[in-house]
mmCIF file of C-alpha atoms in Angstrom:
data_model
loop_
_atom_site.group_PDB
_atom_site.id
_atom_site.type_symbol
_atom_site.label_atom_id
_atom_site.label_comp_id
_atom_site.label_asym_id
_atom_site.label_seq_id
_atom_site.Cartn_x
_atom_site.Cartn_y
_atom_site.Cartn_z
ATOM 1 C CA UNK A 1 63.977 -17.129 23.463
ATOM 2 C CA UNK A 2 64.465 -13.075 22.550
ATOM 3 C CA UNK A 3 63.022 -14.102 19.166
ATOM 4 C CA UNK A 4 60.002 -15.325 21.040
ATOM 5 C CA UNK A 5 59.419 -13.264 23.367
ATOM 6 C CA UNK A 6 59.882 -10.287 20.451
ATOM 7 C CA UNK A 7 56.336 -12.757 19.226
ATOM 8 C CA UNK A 8 54.562 -12.646 22.290
ATOM 9 C CA UNK A 9 54.842 -8.908 22.737
ATOM 10 C CA UNK A 10 52.254 -7.128 20.247
ATOM 11 C CA UNK A 11 49.978 -10.559 20.768
ATOM 12 C CA UNK A 12 50.025 -9.436 24.458
ATOM 13 C CA UNK A 13 49.696 -5.699 23.453
ATOM 14 C CA UNK A 14 46.090 -6.778 21.195
ATOM 15 C CA UNK A 15 45.229 -8.524 23.686
ATOM 16 C CA UNK A 16 44.909 -5.668 25.858
ATOM 17 C CA UNK A 17 43.976 -3.240 23.210
ATOM 18 C CA UNK A 18 40.810 -5.625 22.626
ATOM 19 C CA UNK A 19 39.539 -6.179 26.097
ATOM 20 C CA UNK A 20 40.139 -2.587 26.729
ATOM 21 C CA UNK A 21 37.580 -2.109 23.762
ATOM 22 C CA UNK A 22 35.678 -5.146 25.437
ATOM 23 C CA UNK A 23 35.464 -3.196 28.407
ATOM 24 C CA UNK A 24 34.865 0.339 27.225
ATOM 25 C CA UNK A 25 32.038 -0.686 25.499
ATOM 26 C CA UNK A 26 30.788 -3.114 28.518
ATOM 27 C CA UNK A 27 30.814 0.588 30.708
ATOM 28 C CA UNK A 28 28.824 2.197 27.910
ATOM 29 C CA UNK A 29 25.640 -0.410 27.367
ATOM 30 C CA UNK A 30 24.280 0.837 30.911
ATOM 31 C CA UNK A 31 24.101 4.494 29.514
ATOM 32 C CA UNK A 32 23.292 3.320 26.154
ATOM 33 C CA UNK A 33 20.344 0.132 27.535
ATOM 34 C CA UNK A 34 18.791 3.003 30.217
ATOM 35 C CA UNK A 35 18.595 5.959 26.965
ATOM 36 C CA UNK A 36 16.735 3.008 25.198
ATOM 37 C CA UNK A 37 14.194 2.217 28.356
ATOM 38 C CA UNK A 38 13.811 5.804 28.905
ATOM 39 C CA UNK A 39 12.508 6.283 24.990
ATOM 40 C CA UNK A 40 9.911 3.227 25.760
ATOM 41 C CA UNK A 41 8.914 4.415 28.940
ATOM 42 C CA UNK A 42 8.237 8.101 26.960
ATOM 43 C CA UNK A 43 6.517 6.428 23.973
ATOM 44 C CA UNK A 44 4.310 3.709 26.506
ATOM 45 C CA UNK A 45 3.293 6.750 28.535
ATOM 46 C CA UNK A 46 2.284 8.965 25.572
ATOM 47 C CA UNK A 47 0.371 5.901 23.840
ATOM 48 C CA UNK A 48 -1.331 5.563 27.750
ATOM 49 C CA UNK A 49 -2.695 8.621 27.907
ATOM 50 C CA UNK A 50 -3.488 9.071 24.768
ATOM 51 C CA UNK A 51 -5.746 5.931 24.956
ATOM 52 C CA UNK A 52 -7.090 7.003 28.393
ATOM 53 C CA UNK A 53 -8.047 10.157 26.457
ATOM 54 C CA UNK A 54 -9.993 8.664 23.666
ATOM 55 C CA UNK A 55 -11.432 6.573 26.706
ATOM 56 C CA UNK A 56 -12.758 9.278 28.063
ATOM 57 C CA UNK A 57 -14.304 10.920 25.441
ATOM 58 C CA UNK A 58 -15.919 8.094 24.299
ATOM 59 C CA UNK A 59 -17.498 7.638 27.995
ATOM 60 C CA UNK A 60 -19.001 11.744 26.946
ATOM 61 C CA UNK A 61 -16.489 13.322 29.457
ATOM 62 C CA UNK A 62 -15.704 16.954 27.482
ATOM 63 C CA UNK A 63 -11.679 17.774 26.544
ATOM 64 C CA UNK A 64 -10.181 19.447 29.440
ATOM 65 C CA UNK A 65 -12.262 17.341 32.272
ATOM 66 C CA UNK A 66 -9.231 15.617 33.059
ATOM 67 C CA UNK A 67 -6.605 17.794 33.553
ATOM 68 C CA UNK A 68 -3.354 15.527 32.669
ATOM 69 C CA UNK A 69 -4.806 14.314 29.464
ATOM 70 C CA UNK A 70 -4.222 16.068 25.920
ATOM 71 C CA UNK A 71 -6.994 17.391 23.635
ATOM 72 C CA UNK A 72 -8.916 14.894 21.005
ATOM 73 C CA UNK A 73 -8.873 16.701 17.882
ATOM 74 C CA UNK A 74 -11.826 14.901 15.897
ATOM 75 C CA UNK A 75 -13.092 15.715 12.047
ATOM 76 C CA UNK A 76 -15.197 13.119 9.672
ATOM 77 C CA UNK A 77 -13.721 10.499 7.192
ATOM 78 C CA UNK A 78 -15.808 9.417 4.728
ATOM 79 C CA UNK A 79 -18.037 7.259 6.781
ATOM 80 C CA UNK A 80 -16.048 6.995 9.939
ATOM 81 C CA UNK A 81 -14.607 9.898 12.549
ATOM 82 C CA UNK A 82 -10.843 10.167 12.743
ATOM 83 C CA UNK A 83 -9.190 10.961 16.382
ATOM 84 C CA UNK A 84 -6.267 11.864 16.369
ATOM 85 C CA UNK A 85 -3.642 12.864 19.368
ATOM 86 C CA UNK A 86 -0.574 14.591 20.019
ATOM 87 C CA UNK A 87 -0.604 14.489 16.128
ATOM 88 C CA UNK A 88 0.559 11.323 16.616
ATOM 89 C CA UNK A 89 -1.837 8.619 17.129
ATOM 90 C CA UNK A 90 -4.793 8.464 14.671
ATOM 91 C CA UNK A 91 -7.864 6.136 16.070
ATOM 92 C CA UNK A 92 -10.568 4.879 13.828
ATOM 93 C CA UNK A 93 -13.657 4.962 14.595
ATOM 94 C CA UNK A 94 -17.123 2.901 13.777
ATOM 95 C CA UNK A 95 -20.232 2.281 15.087
ATOM 96 C CA UNK A 96 -21.062 -1.240 16.771
ATOM 97 C CA UNK A 97 -22.860 -3.146 14.663
ATOM 98 C CA UNK A 98 -26.575 -3.730 14.767
ATOM 99 C CA UNK A 99 -29.462 -4.821 12.709
ATOM 100 C CA UNK A 100 -31.195 -1.938 10.170
ATOM 101 C CA UNK A 101 -33.949 -2.219 8.555
ATOM 102 C CA UNK A 102 -33.804 -0.561 5.071
ATOM 103 C CA UNK A 103 -35.334 2.668 5.148
ATOM 104 C CA UNK A 104 -32.517 3.309 7.906
ATOM 105 C CA UNK A 105 -29.860 1.948 5.451
ATOM 106 C CA UNK A 106 -31.429 4.512 2.618
ATOM 107 C CA UNK A 107 -31.293 7.775 5.241
ATOM 108 C CA UNK A 108 -27.679 6.872 6.270
ATOM 109 C CA UNK A 109 -26.783 6.768 2.478
ATOM 110 C CA UNK A 110 -28.369 9.117 2.264
ATOM 111 C CA UNK A 111 -26.292 11.358 4.756
ATOM 112 C CA UNK A 112 -23.291 10.370 3.169
ATOM 113 C CA UNK A 113 -23.845 11.484 -0.147
ATOM 114 C CA UNK A 114 -24.572 14.440 1.386
ATOM 115 C CA UNK A 115 -22.240 14.577 3.392
ATOM 116 C CA UNK A 116 -19.883 14.001 0.047
ATOM 117 C CA UNK A 117 -21.555 16.287 -1.916
ATOM 118 C CA UNK A 118 -21.586 19.882 0.489
ATOM 119 C CA UNK A 119 -17.836 19.161 0.857
ATOM 120 C CA UNK A 120 -16.606 18.609 -2.476
ATOM 121 C CA UNK A 121 -18.621 21.853 -3.107
ATOM 122 C CA UNK A 122 -17.333 23.687 -0.386
ATOM 123 C CA UNK A 123 -13.766 22.693 -0.827
ATOM 124 C CA UNK A 124 -11.517 25.986 -0.765
ATOM 125 C CA UNK A 125 -10.788 26.779 -4.410
ATOM 126 C CA UNK A 126 -13.454 24.588 -6.349
ATOM 127 C CA UNK A 127 -12.802 25.570 -10.500
ATOM 128 C CA UNK A 128 -16.091 25.957 -12.212
ATOM 129 C CA UNK A 129 -15.798 23.464 -15.228
ATOM 130 C CA UNK A 130 -18.364 22.852 -18.796
ATOM 131 C CA UNK A 131 -18.938 20.344 -21.089
ATOM 132 C CA UNK A 132 -16.578 16.689 -20.897
ATOM 133 C CA UNK A 133 -13.508 16.683 -20.182
ATOM 134 C CA UNK A 134 -9.915 14.846 -19.967
ATOM 135 C CA UNK A 135 -6.811 15.331 -18.142
ATOM 136 C CA UNK A 136 -3.971 13.273 -19.446
ATOM 137 C CA UNK A 137 -1.403 14.164 -17.782
ATOM 138 C CA UNK A 138 -0.139 16.339 -14.316
ATOM 139 C CA UNK A 139 0.143 20.028 -14.209
ATOM 140 C CA UNK A 140 -1.998 20.644 -17.389
ATOM 141 C CA UNK A 141 -3.354 24.069 -17.754
ATOM 142 C CA UNK A 142 -6.385 23.014 -16.295
ATOM 143 C CA UNK A 143 -4.480 22.437 -12.819
ATOM 144 C CA UNK A 144 -4.773 18.725 -11.853
ATOM 145 C CA UNK A 145 -0.988 18.895 -10.152
ATOM 146 C CA UNK A 146 0.937 16.771 -7.831
ATOM 147 C CA UNK A 147 1.783 18.767 -5.083
ATOM 148 C CA UNK A 148 -2.054 20.782 -4.563
ATOM 149 C CA UNK A 149 -5.349 19.867 -3.748
ATOM 150 C CA UNK A 150 -7.967 19.986 -6.968
ATOM 151 C CA UNK A 151 -10.970 20.513 -6.737
ATOM 152 C CA UNK A 152 -13.824 20.970 -9.266
ATOM 153 C CA UNK A 153 -17.415 21.422 -10.960
ATOM 154 C CA UNK A 154 -17.835 19.675 -14.089
ATOM 155 C CA UNK A 155 -21.402 21.184 -15.459
ATOM 156 C CA UNK A 156 -23.050 19.555 -18.477
ATOM 157 C CA UNK A 157 -20.113 16.599 -19.324
ATOM 158 C CA UNK A 158 -18.165 13.631 -18.478
ATOM 159 C CA UNK A 159 -15.025 13.230 -17.121
ATOM 160 C CA UNK A 160 -12.310 10.858 -17.752
ATOM 161 C CA UNK A 161 -8.535 10.838 -16.013
ATOM 162 C CA UNK A 162 -6.761 8.844 -17.879
ATOM 163 C CA UNK A 163 -3.405 9.234 -16.127
ATOM 164 C CA UNK A 164 0.014 7.087 -17.171
ATOM 165 C CA UNK A 165 -0.415 3.493 -18.686
ATOM 166 C CA UNK A 166 -2.321 1.119 -17.392
ATOM 167 C CA UNK A 167 -1.212 -2.312 -18.668
ATOM 168 C CA UNK A 168 -2.499 -5.437 -16.533
ATOM 169 C CA UNK A 169 -0.850 -7.067 -13.680
ATOM 170 C CA UNK A 170 2.252 -8.637 -15.370
ATOM 171 C CA UNK A 171 6.210 -8.845 -14.510
ATOM 172 C CA UNK A 172 6.665 -5.525 -15.194
ATOM 173 C CA UNK A 173 5.182 -4.260 -12.222
ATOM 174 C CA UNK A 174 7.682 -2.883 -10.247
ATOM 175 C CA UNK A 175 8.696 -0.467 -13.365
ATOM 176 C CA UNK A 176 5.201 0.623 -13.617
ATOM 177 C CA UNK A 177 4.817 1.210 -10.019
ATOM 178 C CA UNK A 178 7.813 3.274 -10.208
ATOM 179 C CA UNK A 179 7.107 5.317 -12.839
ATOM 180 C CA UNK A 180 3.238 6.025 -10.720
ATOM 181 C CA UNK A 181 2.512 8.721 -10.892
ATOM 182 C CA UNK A 182 1.203 10.672 -7.648
ATOM 183 C CA UNK A 183 -1.665 13.706 -6.644
ATOM 184 C CA UNK A 184 -2.045 14.392 -3.367
ATOM 185 C CA UNK A 185 -5.665 15.122 -3.526
ATOM 186 C CA UNK A 186 -8.191 15.431 -6.054
ATOM 187 C CA UNK A 187 -11.995 16.241 -5.716
ATOM 188 C CA UNK A 188 -14.640 16.585 -8.318
ATOM 189 C CA UNK A 189 -18.171 16.852 -8.551
ATOM 190 C CA UNK A 190 -19.302 16.028 -12.255
ATOM 191 C CA UNK A 191 -23.015 16.439 -14.054
ATOM 192 C CA UNK A 192 -22.413 13.159 -15.876
ATOM 193 C CA UNK A 193 -19.992 9.895 -15.599
ATOM 194 C CA UNK A 194 -16.866 9.766 -14.301
ATOM 195 C CA UNK A 195 -13.667 7.580 -16.078
ATOM 196 C CA UNK A 196 -10.268 6.539 -13.871
ATOM 197 C CA UNK A 197 -7.472 4.830 -15.374
ATOM 198 C CA UNK A 198 -3.436 4.955 -15.583
ATOM 199 C CA UNK A 199 -1.167 4.401 -13.769
ATOM 200 C CA UNK A 200 -2.278 6.801 -10.269
ATOM 201 C CA UNK A 201 -1.878 6.877 -7.183
ATOM 202 C CA UNK A 202 -3.826 9.237 -4.894
ATOM 203 C CA UNK A 203 -3.398 10.040 -1.195
ATOM 204 C CA UNK A 204 -7.792 11.210 -1.037
ATOM 205 C CA UNK A 205 -9.865 10.751 -4.211
ATOM 206 C CA UNK A 206 -13.927 12.085 -3.299
ATOM 207 C CA UNK A 207 -15.681 11.742 -6.712
ATOM 208 C CA UNK A 208 -19.767 12.707 -6.433
ATOM 209 C CA UNK A 209 -21.563 11.836 -10.255
ATOM 210 C CA UNK A 210 -24.956 12.783 -10.945
ATOM 211 C CA UNK A 211 -24.111 9.480 -14.240
ATOM 212 C CA UNK A 212 -22.214 6.147 -13.322
ATOM 213 C CA UNK A 213 -18.232 6.401 -12.174
ATOM 214 C CA UNK A 214 -15.652 3.789 -13.213
ATOM 215 C CA UNK A 215 -12.612 3.320 -11.882
ATOM 216 C CA UNK A 216 -9.818 0.806 -13.829
ATOM 217 C CA UNK A 217 -6.623 0.316 -14.894
ATOM 218 C CA UNK A 218 -3.103 0.485 -11.526
ATOM 219 C CA UNK A 219 -4.916 3.414 -9.933
ATOM 220 C CA UNK A 220 -4.218 3.323 -6.203
ATOM 221 C CA UNK A 221 -6.098 5.643 -3.178
ATOM 222 C CA UNK A 222 -5.250 5.699 0.212
ATOM 223 C CA UNK A 223 -8.774 6.649 0.817
ATOM 224 C CA UNK A 224 -11.861 6.990 -1.286
ATOM 225 C CA UNK A 225 -15.140 8.395 -1.383
ATOM 226 C CA UNK A 226 -17.245 7.606 -4.754
ATOM 227 C CA UNK A 227 -20.892 8.451 -5.759
ATOM 228 C CA UNK A 228 -22.581 7.382 -8.795
ATOM 229 C CA UNK A 229 -25.842 7.609 -9.325
ATOM 230 C CA UNK A 230 -26.163 5.071 -11.682
ATOM 231 C CA UNK A 231 -23.660 2.725 -10.956
ATOM 232 C CA UNK A 232 -19.792 2.347 -9.180
ATOM 233 C CA UNK A 233 -17.434 -0.674 -11.248
ATOM 234 C CA UNK A 234 -14.129 -0.541 -9.719
ATOM 235 C CA UNK A 235 -11.904 -3.647 -11.820
ATOM 236 C CA UNK A 236 -8.327 -3.933 -12.705
ATOM 237 C CA UNK A 237 -5.078 -3.395 -10.378
ATOM 238 C CA UNK A 238 -6.973 -0.910 -8.575
ATOM 239 C CA UNK A 239 -6.666 -0.724 -4.974
ATOM 240 C CA UNK A 240 -8.188 1.361 -2.501
ATOM 241 C CA UNK A 241 -9.860 1.889 0.762
ATOM 242 C CA UNK A 242 -12.807 3.645 1.586
ATOM 243 C CA UNK A 243 -16.250 4.428 0.439
ATOM 244 C CA UNK A 244 -18.614 3.330 -2.310
ATOM 245 C CA UNK A 245 -22.594 4.974 -2.597
ATOM 246 C CA UNK A 246 -24.904 4.476 -5.440
ATOM 247 C CA UNK A 247 -28.824 4.478 -6.180
ATOM 248 C CA UNK A 248 -28.425 0.707 -8.096
ATOM 249 C CA UNK A 249 -25.662 -0.772 -8.945
ATOM 250 C CA UNK A 250 -21.656 -1.247 -7.128
ATOM 251 C CA UNK A 251 -19.292 -3.893 -8.912
ATOM 252 C CA UNK A 252 -16.410 -4.944 -7.973
ATOM 253 C CA UNK A 253 -14.316 -7.417 -10.460
ATOM 254 C CA UNK A 254 -10.822 -7.969 -11.789
ATOM 255 C CA UNK A 255 -8.509 -9.080 -8.946
ATOM 256 C CA UNK A 256 -9.577 -5.008 -7.288
ATOM 257 C CA UNK A 257 -8.988 -4.994 -4.126
ATOM 258 C CA UNK A 258 -10.804 -2.765 -1.473
ATOM 259 C CA UNK A 259 -8.638 -2.699 1.546
ATOM 260 C CA UNK A 260 -9.886 -2.031 5.094
ATOM 261 C CA UNK A 261 -11.529 0.388 6.469
ATOM 262 C CA UNK A 262 -14.260 -0.211 3.423
ATOM 263 C CA UNK A 263 -17.717 0.384 2.677
ATOM 264 C CA UNK A 264 -19.684 -0.633 -0.552
ATOM 265 C CA UNK A 265 -23.568 0.808 -0.091
ATOM 266 C CA UNK A 266 -26.488 0.101 -3.527
ATOM 267 C CA UNK A 267 -29.703 1.567 -1.815
ATOM 268 C CA UNK A 268 -32.025 3.150 -3.002
ATOM 269 C CA UNK A 269 -33.933 1.964 -6.294
ATOM 270 C CA UNK A 270 -35.472 -1.419 -6.442
ATOM 271 C CA UNK A 271 -33.626 -4.446 -7.420
ATOM 272 C CA UNK A 272 -29.850 -2.771 -6.987
ATOM 273 C CA UNK A 273 -27.167 -4.784 -7.032
ATOM 274 C CA UNK A 274 -24.226 -5.222 -5.299
ATOM 275 C CA UNK A 275 -20.918 -7.742 -7.053
ATOM 276 C CA UNK A 276 -17.712 -9.057 -5.646
ATOM 277 C CA UNK A 277 -16.599 -10.856 -8.794
ATOM 278 C CA UNK A 278 -13.560 -12.677 -10.278
ATOM 279 C CA UNK A 279 -10.749 -12.606 -7.853
ATOM 280 C CA UNK A 280 -11.673 -8.843 -6.206
ATOM 281 C CA UNK A 281 -11.256 -9.227 -2.675
ATOM 282 C CA UNK A 282 -13.279 -7.170 0.012
ATOM 283 C CA UNK A 283 -12.133 -6.151 3.135
ATOM 284 C CA UNK A 284 -15.748 -4.021 5.516
ATOM 285 C CA UNK A 285 -19.346 -3.886 5.143
ATOM 286 C CA UNK A 286 -20.322 -4.592 1.701
ATOM 287 C CA UNK A 287 -24.813 -4.473 2.009
ATOM 288 C CA UNK A 288 -27.637 -4.257 -0.632
ATOM 289 C CA UNK A 289 -30.699 -3.369 1.913
ATOM 290 C CA UNK A 290 -32.930 -3.024 -0.935
ATOM 291 C CA UNK A 291 -32.008 -5.710 -3.189
ATOM 292 C CA UNK A 292 -28.962 -8.621 -3.921
ATOM 293 C CA UNK A 293 -25.217 -9.190 -3.136
ATOM 294 C CA UNK A 294 -23.429 -11.726 -6.169
ATOM 295 C CA UNK A 295 -20.144 -12.772 -4.674
ATOM 296 C CA UNK A 296 -19.123 -15.508 -7.377
ATOM 297 C CA UNK A 297 -16.663 -18.759 -5.626
ATOM 298 C CA UNK A 298 -13.235 -16.858 -6.597
ATOM 299 C CA UNK A 299 -14.114 -13.507 -4.607
ATOM 300 C CA UNK A 300 -12.768 -12.696 -0.917
ATOM 301 C CA UNK A 301 -15.499 -10.903 1.463
ATOM 302 C CA UNK A 302 -13.026 -10.000 4.404
ATOM 303 C CA UNK A 303 -16.150 -8.876 6.780
ATOM 304 C CA UNK A 304 -16.149 -6.744 9.430
ATOM 305 C CA UNK A 305 -19.135 -5.617 10.436
ATOM 306 C CA UNK A 306 -18.641 -5.615 14.049
ATOM 307 C CA UNK A 307 -17.383 -2.286 13.665
ATOM 308 C CA UNK A 308 -17.901 -0.267 11.031
ATOM 309 C CA UNK A 309 -21.049 0.755 10.464
ATOM 310 C CA UNK A 310 -20.967 4.896 9.317
ATOM 311 C CA UNK A 311 -21.592 7.513 11.917
ATOM 312 C CA UNK A 312 -25.275 8.065 10.326
ATOM 313 C CA UNK A 313 -26.117 4.403 12.382
ATOM 314 C CA UNK A 314 -27.498 5.136 15.755
ATOM 315 C CA UNK A 315 -25.767 3.197 17.795
ATOM 316 C CA UNK A 316 -22.906 3.833 20.551
ATOM 317 C CA UNK A 317 -18.738 4.361 18.758
ATOM 318 C CA UNK A 318 -16.225 2.283 18.623
ATOM 319 C CA UNK A 319 -12.260 1.960 18.045
ATOM 320 C CA UNK A 320 -11.486 -0.456 16.116
ATOM 321 C CA UNK A 321 -8.133 0.918 13.577
ATOM 322 C CA UNK A 322 -5.584 2.594 16.164
ATOM 323 C CA UNK A 323 -1.883 3.750 14.736
ATOM 324 C CA UNK A 324 1.429 5.935 15.706
ATOM 325 C CA UNK A 325 1.290 8.417 12.745
#
């Protein structure tokens, strides 16, 4: 009997220990739950106030009209407008869709072209170069850097960025991605052609060229604005979001992907062409008002015209994207 009592006592003590731990945990749960509920309530209230501030601005009320609402900061982001509230919430604005004539689209294209050109030429630290320029590595003597914004003006010459290996998509994709070079911001005004290829990621990429622009290989860009008078070509494993503009031809092919929100606008000369080919994907507005739009059966066009018109069109603002930063 004593032996059995000796065996039961540790078991009882163990059960008491487990019960005490469970009771302690249960006592703590209401406090933790209250903290979580309080955090969710605070975040919900912040989002409510941010959305209310955006709605007030959309309806024409000036900043500060409602004392309890935060200030809405705004900036032009390519063809659209970005509004930020409390530096925590981002709202992307386009314009309500409507029917526009070719001349109105041409006027819009001129505004977008001039806006891009002026922002590049008036950017801080613009570096003037002449003749053909080629960049093969970061932190070069010409100043191409991963850490800072670079803006260059290339007169009387072409520009080539050839950064990293650009093999086709295969089983080594993860290795390619892990070795991908990253650049914060690159802007270039070029009196000639531009070629961008390799295995490189841009936070922001802005190109203005008087010739043709070609982007190919394993190039990605969170936001891109590209203008090429003669043509803009995007091909291969390219993945970008933003605006493509040309006065002649735009072609997106060979699995290239233009992510939401994107605009491709080919307008200016007669018989201009916009083509989506060879399993390419375009999410946004692709238009050639004075020419032709060509799309083969393998290409995907995910049209979002209801909220993607550029800021230069004369119609009502609408919010088409919202996210917490």
